[in-house]
Tab-separated table of C-alpha atoms in Angstrom:
chain	number	residue	atom	x	y	z
A	20	HIS	CA	-105.321	-169.436	42.718
A	21	LEU	CA	-102.988	-172.003	41.651
A	22	MET	CA	-101.456	-172.104	45.250
A	23	ARG	CA	-105.106	-172.895	46.615
A	24	ASP	CA	-105.775	-175.341	44.053
A	25	LEU	CA	-102.594	-176.857	44.660
A	26	SER	CA	-102.884	-177.110	48.737
A	27	TYR	CA	-105.972	-178.525	47.879
A	28	LEU	CA	-105.053	-181.228	45.377
A	29	LEU	CA	-102.585	-182.290	48.362
A	30	MET	CA	-104.703	-182.174	50.682
A	31	ASN	CA	-107.640	-184.634	49.079
A	32	LEU	CA	-104.072	-187.143	48.355
A	33	PHE	CA	-103.267	-186.849	51.378
A	34	ASP	CA	-106.755	-189.252	52.107
A	35	ALA	CA	-105.541	-191.958	50.325
A	36	VAL	CA	-101.988	-191.780	52.879
A	37	THR	CA	-103.801	-191.581	56.092
A	38	ILE	CA	-105.490	-194.731	54.903
A	39	ALA	CA	-102.156	-196.417	53.422
A	40	LEU	CA	-100.897	-195.427	56.877
A	41	GLY	CA	-103.808	-196.512	59.769
A	42	LEU	CA	-103.865	-199.864	57.372
A	43	LEU	CA	-100.136	-200.450	58.795
A	44	LEU	CA	-100.673	-198.737	62.022
A	45	ILE	CA	-103.878	-201.470	62.669
A	46	VAL	CA	-101.631	-204.186	60.549
A	47	SER	CA	-98.843	-204.390	62.735
A	48	GLN	CA	-100.327	-205.322	65.621
A	49	VAL	CA	-101.968	-208.725	63.313
A	50	PRO	CA	-98.732	-210.608	62.616
A	51	GLU	CA	-101.111	-213.168	60.548
A	52	PHE	CA	-101.608	-210.291	58.453
A	53	ASN	CA	-99.034	-211.114	55.251
A	54	SER	CA	-97.751	-207.991	53.154
A	55	LYS	CA	-99.775	-209.280	49.906
A	56	SER	CA	-103.018	-208.651	51.961
A	57	THR	CA	-101.528	-205.448	53.051
A	58	ILE	CA	-100.977	-203.756	49.270
A	59	ILE	CA	-104.407	-205.619	47.702
A	60	VAL	CA	-106.588	-204.375	51.126
A	61	THR	CA	-104.899	-201.072	50.855
A	62	LEU	CA	-105.866	-200.754	47.108
A	63	LEU	CA	-109.178	-201.066	47.261
A	64	ALA	CA	-109.444	-198.930	49.896
A	65	ILE	CA	-108.544	-196.162	48.559
A	66	GLY	CA	-110.378	-196.836	45.403
A	67	GLY	CA	-113.704	-197.991	47.349
A	68	PHE	CA	-113.067	-194.311	49.057
A	69	TYR	CA	-112.421	-191.983	46.524
A	70	PHE	CA	-115.532	-193.526	44.456
A	71	LEU	CA	-118.228	-193.240	47.274
A	72	ALA	CA	-115.845	-189.853	48.492
A	73	GLU	CA	-117.554	-188.539	44.692
A	74	ILE	CA	-120.593	-189.536	45.903
A	75	PHE	CA	-120.964	-188.569	49.177
A	76	GLY	CA	-119.576	-185.201	47.996
A	77	VAL	CA	-116.742	-185.147	50.512
A	78	TYR	CA	-114.383	-182.993	48.145
A	79	ARG	CA	-116.991	-180.678	47.263
A	80	ARG	CA	-115.843	-177.194	48.375
A	81	TRP	CA	-117.318	-176.904	51.194
A	82	ASN	CA	-116.541	-172.711	51.340
A	83	GLY	CA	-118.725	-171.075	54.102
A	84	ILE	CA	-120.298	-174.556	55.460
A	85	ALA	CA	-120.006	-175.430	58.862
A	86	PHE	CA	-117.252	-178.084	59.111
A	87	THR	CA	-119.100	-180.021	61.300
A	88	ARG	CA	-121.111	-180.982	57.629
A	89	GLU	CA	-117.432	-182.084	56.417
A	90	VAL	CA	-116.152	-183.981	58.798
A	91	THR	CA	-119.529	-185.889	58.697
A	92	THR	CA	-119.450	-186.000	55.049
A	93	LEU	CA	-115.972	-187.376	55.649
A	94	VAL	CA	-116.513	-190.256	58.133
A	95	LEU	CA	-119.740	-191.428	56.392
A	96	ALA	CA	-118.155	-192.173	53.011
A	97	TRP	CA	-115.334	-193.759	55.244
A	98	GLY	CA	-118.003	-196.005	57.284
A	99	THR	CA	-119.506	-197.025	53.947
A	100	THR	CA	-115.809	-197.846	52.332
A	101	LEU	CA	-114.775	-200.087	55.903
A	102	VAL	CA	-118.425	-201.929	55.676
A	103	LEU	CA	-118.133	-202.485	52.125
A	104	LEU	CA	-114.988	-203.878	51.879
A	105	LYS	CA	-115.924	-205.834	54.672
A	106	MET	CA	-118.610	-207.543	52.921
A	107	LEU	CA	-116.179	-207.890	49.948
A	108	GLY	CA	-113.854	-209.854	52.160
A	109	ILE	CA	-116.667	-212.169	53.182
A	110	PHE	CA	-116.416	-213.816	49.663
A	111	THR	CA	-112.173	-213.225	48.791
A	112	SER	CA	-109.255	-215.696	50.418
A	113	TYR	CA	-108.761	-212.645	53.125
A	114	SER	CA	-112.231	-212.628	54.516
A	115	THR	CA	-110.344	-214.001	58.172
A	116	GLU	CA	-107.247	-211.965	58.009
A	117	LEU	CA	-108.683	-208.712	59.151
A	118	SER	CA	-111.228	-208.701	61.814
A	119	THR	CA	-114.323	-206.570	62.284
A	120	PRO	CA	-112.072	-205.132	65.682
A	121	ALA	CA	-108.646	-204.318	63.932
A	122	LEU	CA	-111.262	-202.625	60.885
A	123	GLY	CA	-113.024	-200.512	63.508
A	124	MET	CA	-109.735	-199.105	64.445
A	125	TRP	CA	-109.490	-198.528	61.547
A	126	PHE	CA	-112.411	-196.311	61.219
A	127	VAL	CA	-111.389	-194.629	63.912
A	128	VAL	CA	-107.193	-193.822	62.783
A	129	THR	CA	-107.944	-193.007	59.195
A	130	PRO	CA	-110.372	-189.961	60.209
A	131	VAL	CA	-108.486	-189.076	63.060
A	132	MET	CA	-105.674	-188.024	60.270
A	133	ALA	CA	-107.544	-187.355	57.903
A	134	LEU	CA	-109.252	-184.456	60.350
A	135	ALA	CA	-105.971	-183.626	61.822
A	136	VAL	CA	-104.882	-182.642	57.687
A	137	ARG	CA	-107.837	-180.425	57.374
A	138	VAL	CA	-107.631	-178.284	60.230
A	139	VAL	CA	-103.989	-177.995	59.009
A	140	HIS	CA	-104.967	-177.138	55.662
A	141	ASN	CA	-107.809	-174.688	56.961
A	142	TRP	CA	-105.059	-172.667	59.299
A	143	TYR	CA	-102.710	-172.485	56.123
A	144	GLN	CA	-105.332	-171.235	54.351
A	145	ARG	CA	-106.571	-168.239	56.839
A	146	TYR	CA	-102.316	-167.671	57.267
A	147	LEU	CA	-102.640	-166.840	53.725
A	148	VAL	CA	-105.300	-164.532	53.544
A	149	ASP	CA	-103.232	-162.778	56.658
A	150	GLN	CA	-100.070	-162.058	54.195
A	151	GLY	CA	-101.694	-161.285	51.353
A	152	ILE	CA	-100.310	-164.216	49.542
A	153	SER	CA	-102.268	-166.134	47.035
A	154	THR	CA	-105.220	-163.892	47.700
A	155	ARG	CA	-108.139	-161.422	45.738
A	156	ARG	CA	-109.131	-158.177	47.620
A	157	PHE	CA	-112.476	-157.673	47.803
A	158	ALA	CA	-115.478	-154.749	49.033
A	159	ILE	CA	-119.125	-153.870	50.477
A	160	VAL	CA	-120.959	-151.566	48.930
A	161	GLY	CA	-123.573	-151.478	51.712
A	162	ALA	CA	-122.197	-150.646	55.547
A	163	ASN	CA	-125.360	-152.396	56.652
A	164	GLU	CA	-125.803	-155.925	58.441
A	165	LEU	CA	-125.835	-158.170	55.792
A	166	GLY	CA	-122.434	-155.919	55.111
A	167	ILE	CA	-121.312	-156.739	58.299
A	168	GLN	CA	-122.543	-160.230	57.970
A	169	LEU	CA	-120.721	-161.517	55.253
A	170	ALA	CA	-117.959	-159.807	56.519
A	171	ARG	CA	-117.421	-162.449	59.046
A	172	ASN	CA	-118.695	-165.517	57.104
A	173	VAL	CA	-115.578	-164.892	54.320
A	174	ARG	CA	-113.366	-164.563	56.845
A	175	ASN	CA	-114.866	-168.176	59.298
A	176	SER	CA	-114.093	-169.351	55.034
A	177	PRO	CA	-109.929	-168.721	54.687
A	178	SER	CA	-110.097	-171.218	51.698
A	179	LEU	CA	-111.936	-168.631	49.455
A	180	GLY	CA	-109.040	-167.119	49.472
A	181	LEU	CA	-110.257	-163.060	50.156
A	182	LYS	CA	-109.129	-160.156	51.883
A	183	LEU	CA	-111.459	-157.055	53.279
A	184	MET	CA	-110.430	-153.951	52.249
A	185	GLY	CA	-113.429	-152.264	53.997
A	186	TYR	CA	-116.875	-150.632	53.317
A	187	TYR	CA	-118.266	-148.048	50.645
A	188	ASP	CA	-121.918	-146.440	51.480
A	189	ASP	CA	-122.987	-143.027	50.237
A	190	ARG	CA	-124.835	-142.531	53.457
A	191	PRO	CA	-123.428	-140.297	55.933
A	192	ASP	CA	-121.764	-142.446	59.545
A	193	ASP	CA	-124.701	-141.109	61.994
A	194	ARG	CA	-126.464	-142.956	58.769
A	195	THR	CA	-124.675	-146.255	59.035
A	196	GLY	CA	-123.791	-145.821	63.150
A	197	LYS	CA	-119.918	-147.262	63.856
A	198	LEU	CA	-119.289	-150.789	62.315
A	199	PRO	CA	-117.753	-153.517	64.903
A	200	ASP	CA	-114.590	-153.471	65.257
A	201	ASP	CA	-114.149	-157.507	64.038
A	202	VAL	CA	-114.867	-155.449	60.423
A	203	ALA	CA	-113.161	-153.082	58.583
A	204	GLN	CA	-113.963	-149.636	58.529
A	205	LYS	CA	-116.259	-147.980	55.956
A	206	LEU	CA	-113.920	-146.180	52.852
A	207	GLY	CA	-116.026	-143.287	51.399
A	208	VAL	CA	-119.270	-143.464	49.184
A	209	ILE	CA	-120.143	-145.873	46.620
A	210	GLN	CA	-118.646	-143.783	44.022
A	211	ASN	CA	-115.019	-144.315	45.518
A	212	VAL	CA	-115.123	-148.628	44.837
A	213	ILE	CA	-115.402	-147.543	41.323
A	214	GLU	CA	-112.895	-145.978	41.221
A	215	ALA	CA	-110.761	-148.369	43.134
A	216	ALA	CA	-111.658	-150.705	40.955
A	217	LYS	CA	-110.868	-149.546	37.621
A	218	ARG	CA	-107.419	-148.633	39.298
A	219	GLY	CA	-107.491	-152.300	39.924
A	220	GLU	CA	-107.226	-151.653	43.358
A	221	VAL	CA	-110.150	-154.544	44.423
A	222	GLN	CA	-110.717	-158.035	42.399
A	223	VAL	CA	-113.859	-158.993	44.237
A	224	ILE	CA	-117.113	-156.142	44.618
A	225	PHE	CA	-120.428	-157.482	46.975
A	226	ILE	CA	-122.887	-155.582	46.465
A	227	THR	CA	-125.068	-156.039	49.973
A	228	LEU	CA	-127.703	-153.259	49.257
A	229	PRO	CA	-131.356	-153.327	50.320
A	230	MET	CA	-133.537	-155.290	47.585
A	231	ARG	CA	-135.941	-151.215	47.813
A	232	ALA	CA	-132.110	-149.961	46.001
A	233	GLU	CA	-132.879	-151.509	42.294
A	234	ALA	CA	-131.899	-148.468	40.733
A	235	ARG	CA	-129.138	-147.558	42.658
A	236	ILE	CA	-127.753	-151.276	42.085
A	237	ARG	CA	-128.395	-151.033	38.592
A	238	SER	CA	-126.540	-147.565	38.023
A	239	LEU	CA	-123.847	-149.466	39.293
A	240	ILE	CA	-123.507	-152.863	38.204
A	241	LYS	CA	-123.374	-150.408	34.651
A	242	GLU	CA	-120.617	-148.305	36.076
A	243	LEU	CA	-118.588	-151.381	37.133
A	244	ALA	CA	-118.844	-153.160	33.887
A	245	ASP	CA	-116.361	-150.742	32.905
A	246	THR	CA	-113.824	-152.915	35.132
A	247	THR	CA	-112.537	-156.373	35.127
A	248	ALA	CA	-113.446	-156.549	38.989
A	249	SER	CA	-115.915	-159.892	39.548
A	250	VAL	CA	-119.583	-158.218	41.209
A	251	TYR	CA	-121.683	-160.863	43.217
A	252	ILE	CA	-125.425	-159.067	44.650
A	253	VAL	CA	-126.095	-160.178	47.589
A	254	PRO	CA	-129.480	-160.180	48.047
A	255	ASP	CA	-130.802	-159.115	51.424
A	256	LEU	CA	-133.528	-161.811	52.205
A	257	PHE	CA	-132.811	-162.374	55.371
A	258	VAL	CA	-135.829	-159.770	55.911
A	259	PHE	CA	-138.422	-163.103	55.718
A	260	GLN	CA	-138.072	-165.201	57.914
A	261	MET	CA	-136.076	-167.852	56.190
A	262	LEU	CA	-135.524	-171.572	56.774
A	263	ASN	CA	-132.515	-172.724	55.646
A	264	SER	CA	-132.486	-171.204	52.291
A	265	ARG	CA	-130.513	-172.304	48.984
A	266	TRP	CA	-129.975	-172.047	45.482
A	267	SER	CA	-130.864	-173.852	43.193
A	268	ASP	CA	-131.900	-173.341	39.071
A	269	ILE	CA	-134.149	-174.489	36.889
A	270	GLU	CA	-133.166	-174.871	33.379
A	271	GLY	CA	-130.727	-171.649	33.577
A	272	VAL	CA	-133.393	-169.201	35.937
A	273	PRO	CA	-131.635	-169.180	39.057
A	274	VAL	CA	-133.900	-169.428	42.304
A	275	VAL	CA	-134.024	-169.507	46.200
A	276	SER	CA	-135.678	-171.253	48.620
A	277	VAL	CA	-136.837	-169.289	51.276
A	278	PHE	CA	-139.224	-172.316	53.442
A	279	GLU	CA	-137.756	-175.554	52.860
A	280	ASN	CA	-136.743	-179.028	54.539
A	281	PRO	CA	-132.980	-179.219	55.393
A	282	LEU	CA	-132.771	-182.798	55.113
A	283	PHE	CA	-132.017	-183.947	51.724
A	284	GLY	CA	-129.872	-186.354	50.105
A	285	VAL	CA	-127.313	-187.690	52.415
A	286	ASP	CA	-128.309	-185.862	55.585
A	287	GLY	CA	-132.042	-187.785	55.249
A	288	VAL	CA	-130.099	-190.763	55.438
A	289	VAL	CA	-127.945	-190.459	58.166
A	290	LYS	CA	-130.193	-188.666	59.982
A	291	ARG	CA	-133.367	-191.986	59.864
A	292	CYS	CA	-129.926	-194.515	60.537
A	293	LEU	CA	-129.727	-192.213	64.053
A	294	ASP	CA	-133.435	-192.528	64.380
A	295	LEU	CA	-133.720	-196.595	63.639
A	296	VAL	CA	-130.560	-197.713	65.672
A	297	VAL	CA	-131.253	-195.394	68.812
A	298	SER	CA	-134.747	-196.373	68.622
A	299	THR	CA	-134.230	-200.336	68.214
A	300	ALA	CA	-132.025	-200.017	71.029
A	301	ALA	CA	-134.329	-197.663	72.995
A	302	LEU	CA	-136.923	-200.721	72.782
A	303	THR	CA	-134.764	-203.521	73.456
A	304	VAL	CA	-133.803	-201.328	76.608
A	305	ALA	CA	-137.714	-200.297	77.559
A	306	GLY	CA	-139.748	-203.235	76.190
A	307	ILE	CA	-139.985	-205.042	79.711
A	308	PRO	CA	-140.618	-201.881	81.456
A	309	MET	CA	-143.108	-201.114	78.968
A	310	LEU	CA	-144.947	-204.207	79.377
A	311	MET	CA	-145.096	-203.040	83.133
A	312	ILE	CA	-146.591	-199.269	82.389
A	313	ALA	CA	-149.064	-201.114	80.110
A	314	ALA	CA	-150.356	-203.282	83.114
A	315	ALA	CA	-149.961	-200.585	85.036
A	316	VAL	CA	-152.803	-198.487	83.674
A	317	LYS	CA	-154.814	-200.973	82.806
A	318	LEU	CA	-155.325	-202.120	86.622
A	319	THR	CA	-155.468	-198.817	88.088
A	320	SER	CA	-157.874	-197.151	85.472
A	321	LYS	CA	-160.715	-197.899	83.118
A	322	GLY	CA	-160.329	-197.485	79.256
A	323	PRO	CA	-157.708	-198.496	76.484
A	324	VAL	CA	-153.599	-198.551	77.816
A	325	LEU	CA	-152.460	-196.486	74.373
A	326	PHE	CA	-154.182	-193.112	73.542
A	327	LYS	CA	-153.642	-192.585	70.061
A	328	GLN	CA	-154.133	-189.101	69.149
A	329	LYS	CA	-154.265	-187.146	65.130
A	330	ARG	CA	-151.408	-184.946	65.065
A	331	TYR	CA	-149.438	-182.920	62.242
A	332	GLY	CA	-146.205	-184.662	60.732
A	333	LEU	CA	-144.199	-184.195	57.912
A	334	GLU	CA	-145.846	-181.095	55.480
A	335	GLY	CA	-148.712	-180.819	57.885
A	336	ASP	CA	-149.587	-184.642	57.215
A	337	GLU	CA	-152.136	-186.289	59.761
A	338	ILE	CA	-150.521	-188.653	61.668
A	339	ASP	CA	-151.617	-191.291	65.049
A	340	VAL	CA	-148.981	-190.225	67.720
A	341	TRP	CA	-149.431	-192.833	70.512
A	342	LYS	CA	-148.281	-192.343	74.189
A	343	PHE	CA	-149.494	-194.488	76.810
A	344	ARG	CA	-152.696	-193.478	78.545
A	345	SER	CA	-152.559	-191.179	81.524
A	346	MET	CA	-155.864	-189.916	81.635
A	347	THR	CA	-159.493	-190.296	82.084
A	348	VAL	CA	-160.595	-188.372	78.980
A	349	CYS	CA	-159.174	-188.976	75.586
A	350	GLU	CA	-160.256	-186.000	73.886
A	351	ASN	CA	-159.059	-185.978	69.786
A	352	GLY	CA	-161.481	-183.467	68.312
A	353	THR	CA	-161.598	-180.178	67.673
A	354	LYS	CA	-160.741	-178.287	71.679
A	355	VAL	CA	-158.096	-180.125	73.330
A	356	THR	CA	-157.490	-179.102	76.792
A	357	GLN	CA	-154.199	-179.289	77.766
A	358	ALA	CA	-153.143	-180.680	80.565
A	359	THR	CA	-152.426	-178.348	84.176
A	360	GLN	CA	-150.235	-179.434	87.123
A	361	ASN	CA	-152.329	-181.823	89.631
A	362	ASP	CA	-155.078	-182.043	86.452
A	363	SER	CA	-157.811	-183.836	88.174
A	364	ARG	CA	-158.369	-185.880	84.928
A	365	PHE	CA	-155.107	-188.078	85.699
A	366	THR	CA	-154.919	-191.838	86.443
A	367	PRO	CA	-153.944	-192.505	89.330
A	368	ILE	CA	-149.805	-193.270	87.718
A	369	GLY	CA	-151.356	-190.259	85.082
A	370	GLY	CA	-149.204	-187.966	87.053
A	371	PHE	CA	-146.055	-190.003	87.248
A	372	LEU	CA	-145.960	-191.264	83.943
A	373	ARG	CA	-146.189	-187.462	82.268
A	374	LYS	CA	-143.705	-186.072	85.003
A	375	SER	CA	-140.923	-189.077	84.287
A	376	SER	CA	-142.000	-188.955	80.573
A	377	LEU	CA	-142.679	-192.765	80.533
A	378	ASP	CA	-146.334	-191.839	78.490
A	379	GLU	CA	-143.881	-190.795	75.631
A	380	LEU	CA	-142.065	-193.884	75.234
A	381	PRO	CA	-144.818	-195.857	73.011
A	382	GLN	CA	-144.029	-192.965	70.289
A	383	ILE	CA	-140.893	-194.980	69.843
A	384	PHE	CA	-142.730	-196.973	66.723
A	385	ASN	CA	-143.221	-194.167	65.528
A	386	VAL	CA	-140.129	-193.685	64.938
A	387	LEU	CA	-139.459	-197.099	63.224
A	388	ALA	CA	-142.512	-196.416	61.393
A	389	GLY	CA	-141.224	-193.059	59.752
A	390	HIS	CA	-143.790	-190.916	61.247
A	391	MET	CA	-141.502	-189.414	63.084
A	392	SER	CA	-138.091	-188.668	64.257
A	393	LEU	CA	-136.411	-188.827	67.946
A	394	VAL	CA	-135.251	-185.340	67.310
A	395	GLY	CA	-137.826	-182.458	65.709
A	396	PRO	CA	-140.786	-179.856	66.766
A	397	ARG	CA	-143.416	-181.687	68.992
A	398	PRO	CA	-146.480	-182.326	67.437
A	399	HIS	CA	-148.839	-180.968	69.039
A	400	ALA	CA	-152.973	-181.508	68.764
A	401	ASN	CA	-154.426	-180.865	65.825
A	402	ALA	CA	-156.851	-178.608	67.631
A	403	HIS	CA	-153.878	-176.281	69.091
A	404	ASN	CA	-152.218	-176.525	65.668
A	405	GLU	CA	-155.085	-174.591	64.356
A	406	TYR	CA	-155.160	-171.915	67.358
A	407	TYR	CA	-152.071	-170.808	67.090
A	408	ARG	CA	-151.131	-170.946	62.839
A	409	LYS	CA	-153.374	-167.843	63.289
A	410	GLN	CA	-151.600	-166.492	66.247
A	411	ILE	CA	-147.929	-167.247	65.574
A	412	ASP	CA	-146.689	-165.728	61.882
A	413	GLY	CA	-144.516	-169.126	60.079
A	414	TYR	CA	-146.072	-171.355	63.034
A	415	MET	CA	-147.059	-173.902	60.134
A	416	LEU	CA	-143.043	-173.744	59.367
A	417	ARG	CA	-142.350	-176.325	62.265
A	418	HIS	CA	-143.685	-178.909	59.689
A	419	LYS	CA	-141.071	-178.473	57.365
A	420	VAL	CA	-139.427	-181.321	59.759
A	421	LYS	CA	-140.962	-184.876	61.043
A	422	PRO	CA	-141.598	-184.266	64.761
A	423	GLY	CA	-139.642	-185.621	67.267
A	424	MET	CA	-139.792	-187.682	70.858
A	425	THR	CA	-137.987	-184.513	71.771
A	426	GLY	CA	-136.540	-180.931	70.627
A	427	LEU	CA	-135.042	-178.365	71.084
A	428	ALA	CA	-137.684	-176.496	72.544
A	429	GLN	CA	-137.952	-179.034	74.564
A	430	VAL	CA	-134.321	-179.033	76.171
A	431	ASN	CA	-134.649	-175.060	76.329
A	432	GLY	CA	-137.153	-175.119	79.257
A	433	CYS	CA	-139.958	-174.935	76.384
A	434	ARG	CA	-141.663	-178.094	78.201
A	435	GLY	CA	-145.441	-177.960	79.951
A	436	GLU	CA	-148.132	-176.238	79.643
A	437	THR	CA	-148.415	-172.988	77.183
A	438	GLU	CA	-151.028	-170.637	78.797
A	439	THR	CA	-149.849	-167.948	77.351
A	440	LEU	CA	-149.337	-167.031	73.758
A	441	ASP	CA	-145.244	-165.850	74.577
A	442	LYS	CA	-144.768	-169.596	75.491
A	443	MET	CA	-146.131	-171.023	72.597
A	444	GLU	CA	-143.902	-168.574	70.431
A	445	LYS	CA	-140.591	-169.199	72.474
A	446	ARG	CA	-141.366	-173.191	71.471
A	447	VAL	CA	-141.521	-171.610	68.403
A	448	PHE	CA	-138.629	-169.661	67.911
A	449	PHE	CA	-136.566	-173.299	69.146
A	450	ASP	CA	-138.188	-175.197	66.411
A	451	HIS	CA	-137.587	-172.725	63.892
A	452	GLN	CA	-133.503	-172.548	65.004
A	453	TYR	CA	-133.423	-176.346	64.887
A	454	ILE	CA	-134.758	-176.427	61.189
A	455	ARG	CA	-131.907	-173.864	60.171
A	456	GLU	CA	-129.461	-175.149	62.326
A	457	TRP	CA	-129.446	-178.568	62.645
A	458	SER	CA	-126.522	-180.892	61.915
A	459	ILE	CA	-126.309	-184.633	63.277
A	460	TRP	CA	-124.172	-183.243	66.016
A	461	LEU	CA	-127.395	-181.327	67.454
A	462	ASP	CA	-129.179	-184.557	67.351
A	463	ILE	CA	-127.182	-186.359	69.241
A	464	LYS	CA	-126.642	-183.338	71.610
A	465	ILE	CA	-130.193	-182.811	72.541
A	466	ILE	CA	-130.976	-186.736	72.643
A	467	LEU	CA	-128.104	-186.252	75.310
A	468	LYS	CA	-129.571	-183.321	76.864
A	469	THR	CA	-133.529	-184.792	77.047
A	470	PHE	CA	-131.904	-187.460	79.806
A	471	LEU	CA	-131.343	-184.446	81.853
A	472	VAL	CA	-134.063	-182.542	81.228
A	473	VAL	CA	-135.918	-186.088	82.422
A	474	PHE	CA	-134.755	-186.389	85.106
A	475	SER	CA	-135.562	-182.685	86.426
A	476	ARG	CA	-138.919	-183.318	85.834
A	477	GLN	CA	-138.965	-179.539	85.394
A	478	ASN	CA	-142.404	-178.016	84.033
A	479	ALA	CA	-142.899	-181.833	83.227
A	480	TYR	CA	-146.985	-182.448	84.363
């Protein structure tokens, strides 16, 4: 433990070094920046960063969490530090000595060095585990899917300092099946792990037996109480349709979420900031084209320029979603007929608007208002929601996040009419995957891929 804690402390201290080195690299190109200013700005930057790092959770234990989440948190904390530093500089005598471009370079250089340190740190931790240095040996009781996944997750989290001995299970090999080559093999029956723990050969034991084996789990825990091993129960909650599960407690009583919104705290703020920045830029670029489309809609057919339809938003609350009218009808009741290819209800320019997705542009205002997001499950007409929620298990879980102008389903080919149930099931599958795997990088990737999908016009009508 001491070596792991020491390396972790050194990594944190090195962040201060990267901040100072980053500034020195920048100011070497700014002759008018004096040494006194360098010291003051460096101390302010380090102090501000560590303060914000505590708020954003930069130095939390990232065991088992995607490295990209750690990267996002680090960059956000550092970016906020520089923004506050620039604001502070406006009221001090150092406001003109470090230009905005120089701050921008500092914003890039320091995180690059800090992330390089973290990559090396992770490699070092994995090396310690592989060499058996400063590690604890662990075993898994339950040669099943959950146990296999647990072993892989531990392998991908070297900072845990755990080295797998193998699996223990009372079932014969023909019932557990051959374990994959990338995990350790079965070492014996459950009684063997108890004996190994008593001899001190295993320090940590994970129990991945199914919850229905309660009696066997209770008996095992009772016998392991006569050892010094650390024991963990890993409930097989994967049997449920989990959506962003997390552990919490209520006055000391542990609870685990089965269905939950993944966008808490900093994550929600980051996603909202992305929505505001990109949608504002999009509106600036598309403002004049939108006025031209509005005029074309008005001149080529009778009816309103914009079509407003009731749809379900976050948590199933009803919202108004805006589109350029592309049809001669404005269905918004208990029955809504989906558009089909070469639909006779299209206005003279309606088909073009839908194929190019230009009819969706007014939803930028939905995003700015906070009713929608740039990326998320596409909102369906309320009539379709009420129909499919009875046909597809977990359909309404897609409303645990805000609906989006584009989504993971759309960039994976799920556009256009859903004339068969399996097509809608495929959309819902991708919607659930998006919620489970959300990250700001996934949003950016989907936004970029959306442009390619729109230009291809596949399944768009």
